[in-house]
Amino acid sequence: MVNILLVKKNGSIKIAEYKEEQLDNLYKAAGFKNKNNFECVTEWYLENEKKNNYNYCVYAKTNGKAGNENKYEFPPPIDNELYFDTCIIIKKKNNILKSIRLDEWEFVYESLFGGFEDLGEEDSEEEEEELGPDDKLTKTGYLQDDFVIEDDELDDDEDFEDDEDFEDDESDDESDDESDDEEFEDDESDIEDINTENAVSPERKTRDKSKSATVFDFMLSDKDSELSE
């Protein structure tokens, strides 16, 4: 009596006992009434996890009803073949049946596919970078370099720009005040010019007064002379 593997049509695998030494009645272990279209479809010769060499064979039914297709993914060269209902995996050595374990088949299965790579672990290793003694991380956990700027530095730059704008505003205000002062001085100069033009010097006033007095006196003298005559 040996252990064999039953591959159900839904893709699950379970261990079953086969009590015969010959393979003539192996179809009965798969649940078939006869051995029509039930045959060995492939055979691999390789070593198991204990470094022992064995033959691993797959027996399957190559013809069946639609909807009864076996969904298990077999290794190459039968990975694209279509089988029906239950399939059987056996192990032999020198044409003698040997018991097979489920974990043993998993090792053989992986070996037949060339080994599986855990892409998740490789990606994580690639993403992890070794940090040197001079490397620094930002607050958000990124590696700081010439292209990474902290938020504090951005804030300081913005404050500095704001201060420059404030200084520009002050300079503009000062320039406006200076222009206002210049305009005010210009207004005063205009006022002084106007007052200067309208102002009458003492000499002019005296001259005018003397002139008017002289004319008046002249007129009076004429009148007196006329009266006196």
mmCIF file of C-alpha atoms in Angstrom:
data_model
loop_
_atom_site.group_PDB
_atom_site.id
_atom_site.type_symbol
_atom_site.label_atom_id
_atom_site.label_comp_id
_atom_site.label_asym_id
_atom_site.label_seq_id
_atom_site.Cartn_x
_atom_site.Cartn_y
_atom_site.Cartn_z
ATOM 1 C CA MET A 1 0.000 0.000 0.000
ATOM 2 C CA VAL A 2 1.342 3.377 -1.027
ATOM 3 C CA ASN A 3 0.169 6.963 -0.894
ATOM 4 C CA ILE A 4 -0.835 8.721 -4.081
ATOM 5 C CA LEU A 5 -2.129 12.240 -4.799
ATOM 6 C CA LEU A 6 -5.645 12.864 -6.111
ATOM 7 C CA VAL A 7 -5.992 16.101 -8.065
ATOM 8 C CA LYS A 8 -9.675 17.036 -7.977
ATOM 9 C CA LYS A 9 -11.281 18.880 -10.892
ATOM 10 C CA ASN A 10 -11.589 22.058 -8.753
ATOM 11 C CA GLY A 11 -7.785 22.129 -8.423
ATOM 12 C CA SER A 12 -7.437 20.864 -4.864
ATOM 13 C CA ILE A 13 -5.036 18.025 -3.932
ATOM 14 C CA LYS A 14 -5.518 15.323 -1.313
ATOM 15 C CA ILE A 15 -3.636 12.164 -0.289
ATOM 16 C CA ALA A 16 -5.229 8.781 -0.920
ATOM 17 C CA GLU A 17 -4.136 5.195 -0.301
ATOM 18 C CA TYR A 18 -3.564 2.809 -3.178
ATOM 19 C CA LYS A 19 -3.501 -0.790 -2.011
ATOM 20 C CA GLU A 20 -2.356 -2.462 -5.203
ATOM 21 C CA GLU A 21 1.163 -2.815 -6.517
ATOM 22 C CA GLN A 22 0.203 -2.605 -10.209
ATOM 23 C CA LEU A 23 -1.224 0.364 -12.074
ATOM 24 C CA ASP A 24 -3.953 -1.549 -13.904
ATOM 25 C CA ASN A 25 -6.697 -0.470 -11.516
ATOM 26 C CA LEU A 26 -5.430 3.069 -10.905
ATOM 27 C CA TYR A 27 -8.464 4.476 -12.777
ATOM 28 C CA LYS A 28 -10.684 3.149 -9.962
ATOM 29 C CA ALA A 29 -8.824 5.347 -7.429
ATOM 30 C CA ALA A 30 -9.751 8.320 -9.651
ATOM 31 C CA GLY A 31 -13.445 7.357 -9.504
ATOM 32 C CA PHE A 32 -13.848 6.136 -13.094
ATOM 33 C CA LYS A 33 -15.804 3.031 -14.065
ATOM 34 C CA ASN A 34 -13.359 2.075 -16.784
ATOM 35 C CA LYS A 35 -9.924 3.052 -17.966
ATOM 36 C CA ASN A 36 -11.062 4.528 -21.288
ATOM 37 C CA ASN A 37 -8.984 7.633 -22.127
ATOM 38 C CA PHE A 38 -7.280 7.344 -18.720
ATOM 39 C CA GLU A 39 -3.512 7.160 -19.227
ATOM 40 C CA CYS A 40 -0.117 8.473 -18.196
ATOM 41 C CA VAL A 41 0.134 11.892 -19.845
ATOM 42 C CA THR A 42 3.650 12.844 -18.665
ATOM 43 C CA GLU A 43 6.549 11.679 -16.517
ATOM 44 C CA TRP A 44 9.392 13.638 -14.871
ATOM 45 C CA TYR A 45 12.626 12.190 -13.611
ATOM 46 C CA LEU A 46 14.193 14.359 -10.937
ATOM 47 C CA GLU A 47 15.331 14.411 -7.343
ATOM 48 C CA ASN A 48 13.210 15.337 -4.365
ATOM 49 C CA GLU A 49 14.103 17.525 -1.394
ATOM 50 C CA LYS A 50 16.148 14.661 0.082
ATOM 51 C CA LYS A 51 18.304 14.476 -3.062
ATOM 52 C CA ASN A 52 16.812 11.096 -4.085
ATOM 53 C CA ASN A 53 15.878 10.508 -7.719
ATOM 54 C CA TYR A 54 12.377 9.315 -8.596
ATOM 55 C CA ASN A 55 9.923 9.219 -11.433
ATOM 56 C CA TYR A 56 6.840 11.398 -10.950
ATOM 57 C CA CYS A 57 3.921 10.562 -13.225
ATOM 58 C CA VAL A 58 0.540 12.125 -13.967
ATOM 59 C CA TYR A 59 -2.406 9.954 -14.978
ATOM 60 C CA ALA A 60 -5.383 11.778 -16.399
ATOM 61 C CA LYS A 61 -8.449 11.372 -18.591
ATOM 62 C CA THR A 62 -7.918 13.113 -21.920
ATOM 63 C CA ASN A 63 -11.561 13.095 -23.002
ATOM 64 C CA GLY A 64 -14.635 14.057 -21.040
ATOM 65 C CA LYS A 65 -17.796 16.108 -20.783
ATOM 66 C CA ALA A 66 -17.855 19.914 -21.019
ATOM 67 C CA GLY A 67 -17.868 21.483 -17.565
ATOM 68 C CA ASN A 68 -15.801 18.656 -16.040
ATOM 69 C CA GLU A 69 -12.428 20.156 -16.980
ATOM 70 C CA ASN A 70 -9.722 19.863 -14.352
ATOM 71 C CA LYS A 71 -8.664 23.367 -13.186
ATOM 72 C CA TYR A 72 -5.303 22.423 -11.703
ATOM 73 C CA GLU A 73 -2.284 24.103 -13.312
ATOM 74 C CA PHE A 74 0.174 21.347 -14.114
ATOM 75 C CA PRO A 75 3.876 22.058 -14.745
ATOM 76 C CA PRO A 76 5.338 21.954 -18.277
ATOM 77 C CA PRO A 77 5.092 20.218 -20.662
ATOM 78 C CA ILE A 78 1.398 19.651 -19.901
ATOM 79 C CA ASP A 79 0.647 23.161 -18.615
ATOM 80 C CA ASN A 80 -1.489 23.919 -21.686
ATOM 81 C CA GLU A 81 -3.242 20.573 -21.952
ATOM 82 C CA LEU A 82 -6.896 19.946 -21.057
ATOM 83 C CA TYR A 83 -7.889 17.066 -18.739
ATOM 84 C CA PHE A 84 -11.167 16.012 -17.153
ATOM 85 C CA ASP A 85 -12.369 15.074 -13.690
ATOM 86 C CA THR A 86 -9.864 13.662 -11.196
ATOM 87 C CA CYS A 87 -6.182 13.233 -12.063
ATOM 88 C CA ILE A 88 -3.595 11.175 -10.151
ATOM 89 C CA ILE A 89 0.080 11.860 -9.324
ATOM 90 C CA ILE A 90 2.268 8.915 -8.391
ATOM 91 C CA LYS A 91 5.941 8.328 -7.558
ATOM 92 C CA LYS A 92 8.002 5.395 -8.825
ATOM 93 C CA LYS A 93 11.511 4.089 -8.477
ATOM 94 C CA ASN A 94 12.669 1.407 -10.883
ATOM 95 C CA ASN A 95 9.010 0.923 -11.919
ATOM 96 C CA ILE A 96 7.974 0.235 -8.332
ATOM 97 C CA LEU A 97 5.330 2.431 -6.711
ATOM 98 C CA LYS A 98 6.483 4.541 -3.796
ATOM 99 C CA SER A 99 4.539 6.693 -1.393
ATOM 100 C CA ILE A 100 4.469 10.400 -2.129
ATOM 101 C CA ARG A 101 3.985 13.181 0.370
ATOM 102 C CA LEU A 102 2.128 16.408 -0.244
ATOM 103 C CA ASP A 103 5.062 18.638 0.807
ATOM 104 C CA GLU A 104 7.353 16.534 -1.400
ATOM 105 C CA TRP A 105 5.161 17.225 -4.423
ATOM 106 C CA GLU A 106 5.141 20.945 -3.603
ATOM 107 C CA PHE A 107 8.949 20.903 -3.738
ATOM 108 C CA VAL A 108 8.934 18.985 -7.038
ATOM 109 C CA TYR A 109 6.200 21.262 -8.413
ATOM 110 C CA GLU A 110 8.285 24.362 -7.679
ATOM 111 C CA SER A 111 11.368 22.758 -9.200
ATOM 112 C CA LEU A 112 9.470 21.884 -12.391
ATOM 113 C CA PHE A 113 8.439 25.529 -12.748
ATOM 114 C CA GLY A 114 12.059 26.607 -12.347
ATOM 115 C CA GLY A 115 11.574 27.940 -8.850
ATOM 116 C CA PHE A 116 9.337 30.784 -7.768
ATOM 117 C CA GLU A 117 10.754 34.225 -6.947
ATOM 118 C CA ASP A 118 9.274 36.328 -4.209
ATOM 119 C CA LEU A 119 9.023 39.607 -6.073
ATOM 120 C CA GLY A 120 7.691 41.429 -3.027
ATOM 121 C CA GLU A 121 10.871 40.855 -1.026
ATOM 122 C CA GLU A 122 13.092 41.890 -3.928
ATOM 123 C CA ASP A 123 11.133 45.085 -4.417
ATOM 124 C CA SER A 124 11.387 45.932 -0.731
ATOM 125 C CA GLU A 125 15.131 45.320 -0.786
ATOM 126 C CA GLU A 126 15.541 47.568 -3.810
ATOM 127 C CA GLU A 127 13.514 50.311 -2.181
ATOM 128 C CA GLU A 128 15.603 50.227 0.998
ATOM 129 C CA GLU A 129 18.724 52.314 0.488
ATOM 130 C CA GLU A 130 21.737 52.161 2.728
ATOM 131 C CA LEU A 131 22.297 55.437 4.503
ATOM 132 C CA GLY A 132 25.802 56.754 4.955
ATOM 133 C CA PRO A 133 27.104 58.605 8.007
ATOM 134 C CA ASP A 134 26.544 61.960 6.324
ATOM 135 C CA ASP A 135 23.043 61.187 5.023
ATOM 136 C CA LYS A 136 20.174 62.999 6.673
ATOM 137 C CA LEU A 137 16.455 62.415 6.499
ATOM 138 C CA THR A 138 13.827 65.113 6.236
ATOM 139 C CA LYS A 139 10.914 65.367 8.644
ATOM 140 C CA THR A 140 8.780 63.399 6.193
ATOM 141 C CA GLY A 141 11.332 60.554 6.016
ATOM 142 C CA TYR A 142 12.893 61.301 2.649
ATOM 143 C CA LEU A 143 16.614 61.372 2.023
ATOM 144 C CA GLN A 144 17.749 64.970 2.074
ATOM 145 C CA ASP A 145 19.791 66.106 -0.928
ATOM 146 C CA ASP A 146 20.286 69.201 -3.031
ATOM 147 C CA PHE A 147 16.799 68.869 -4.489
ATOM 148 C CA VAL A 148 14.875 68.440 -1.221
ATOM 149 C CA ILE A 149 13.791 71.593 0.604
ATOM 150 C CA GLU A 150 12.301 71.518 4.041
ATOM 151 C CA ASP A 151 9.035 73.299 4.759
ATOM 152 C CA ASP A 152 10.802 75.468 7.341
ATOM 153 C CA GLU A 153 13.235 76.667 4.690
ATOM 154 C CA LEU A 154 10.346 77.488 2.403
ATOM 155 C CA ASP A 155 8.666 79.430 5.206
ATOM 156 C CA ASP A 156 11.887 81.340 5.911
ATOM 157 C CA ASP A 157 12.244 82.204 2.234
ATOM 158 C CA GLU A 158 8.653 83.397 2.102
ATOM 159 C CA ASP A 159 9.175 85.508 5.220
ATOM 160 C CA PHE A 160 12.324 86.946 3.684
ATOM 161 C CA GLU A 161 10.441 87.795 0.508
ATOM 162 C CA ASP A 162 7.698 89.401 2.612
ATOM 163 C CA ASP A 163 10.339 91.504 4.408
ATOM 164 C CA GLU A 164 11.730 92.602 1.068
ATOM 165 C CA ASP A 165 8.250 93.577 -0.057
ATOM 166 C CA PHE A 166 7.798 95.517 3.171
ATOM 167 C CA GLU A 167 11.106 97.317 2.617
ATOM 168 C CA ASP A 168 10.064 98.094 -0.935
ATOM 169 C CA ASP A 169 6.803 99.533 0.370
ATOM 170 C CA GLU A 170 8.709 101.683 2.861
ATOM 171 C CA SER A 171 11.066 102.912 0.159
ATOM 172 C CA ASP A 172 8.063 103.716 -2.028
ATOM 173 C CA ASP A 173 6.461 105.618 0.867
ATOM 174 C CA GLU A 174 9.684 107.530 1.472
ATOM 175 C CA SER A 175 9.976 108.398 -2.207
ATOM 176 C CA ASP A 176 6.339 109.538 -2.173
ATOM 177 C CA ASP A 177 7.025 111.685 0.910
ATOM 178 C CA GLU A 178 10.086 113.209 -0.750
ATOM 179 C CA SER A 179 8.099 113.957 -3.893
ATOM 180 C CA ASP A 180 5.368 115.539 -1.731
ATOM 181 C CA ASP A 181 7.985 117.658 0.028
ATOM 182 C CA GLU A 182 9.412 118.722 -3.298
ATOM 183 C CA GLU A 183 5.962 119.645 -4.547
ATOM 184 C CA PHE A 184 5.315 121.555 -1.323
ATOM 185 C CA GLU A 185 8.576 123.442 -1.742
ATOM 186 C CA ASP A 186 7.663 124.198 -5.330
ATOM 187 C CA ASP A 187 4.312 125.551 -4.142
ATOM 188 C CA GLU A 188 6.067 127.788 -1.600
ATOM 189 C CA SER A 189 8.421 129.031 -4.260
ATOM 190 C CA ASP A 190 5.444 129.834 -6.483
ATOM 191 C CA ILE A 191 3.773 131.680 -3.620
ATOM 192 C CA GLU A 192 6.933 133.646 -2.965
ATOM 193 C CA ASP A 193 7.155 134.539 -6.639
ATOM 194 C CA ILE A 194 3.565 135.741 -6.637
ATOM 195 C CA ASN A 195 4.072 137.785 -3.459
ATOM 196 C CA THR A 196 7.250 139.193 -4.911
ATOM 197 C CA GLU A 197 5.510 140.275 -8.043
ATOM 198 C CA ASN A 198 2.654 141.909 -6.128
ATOM 199 C CA ALA A 199 4.865 143.433 -3.492
ATOM 200 C CA VAL A 200 5.795 147.124 -3.777
ATOM 201 C CA SER A 201 9.217 148.214 -2.607
ATOM 202 C CA PRO A 202 9.473 151.249 -0.231
ATOM 203 C CA GLU A 203 11.277 153.230 -2.865
ATOM 204 C CA ARG A 204 8.504 152.610 -5.354
ATOM 205 C CA LYS A 205 5.869 153.568 -2.817
ATOM 206 C CA THR A 206 7.769 156.701 -1.966
ATOM 207 C CA ARG A 207 8.300 157.525 -5.572
ATOM 208 C CA ASP A 208 4.643 157.039 -6.334
ATOM 209 C CA LYS A 209 3.593 159.119 -3.392
ATOM 210 C CA SER A 210 6.001 161.864 -4.241
ATOM 211 C CA LYS A 211 4.912 161.832 -7.814
ATOM 212 C CA SER A 212 1.233 162.049 -6.942
ATOM 213 C CA ALA A 213 1.975 164.734 -4.390
ATOM 214 C CA THR A 214 3.955 166.668 -6.906
ATOM 215 C CA VAL A 215 1.146 166.547 -9.431
ATOM 216 C CA PHE A 216 -1.374 167.564 -6.806
ATOM 217 C CA ASP A 217 0.776 170.321 -5.617
ATOM 218 C CA PHE A 218 1.268 171.454 -9.153
ATOM 219 C CA MET A 219 -2.440 171.494 -9.738
ATOM 220 C CA LEU A 220 -3.007 173.438 -6.545
ATOM 221 C CA SER A 221 -0.387 175.914 -7.454
ATOM 222 C CA ASP A 222 -2.086 176.477 -10.740
ATOM 223 C CA LYS A 223 -5.397 177.003 -9.057
ATOM 224 C CA ASP A 224 -3.869 179.408 -6.598
ATOM 225 C CA SER A 225 -2.251 181.310 -9.338
ATOM 226 C CA GLU A 226 -5.521 181.567 -11.162
ATOM 227 C CA LEU A 227 -7.305 182.758 -8.050
ATOM 228 C CA SER A 228 -4.606 185.136 -7.275
ATOM 229 C CA GLU A 229 -4.895 186.764 -10.661
#
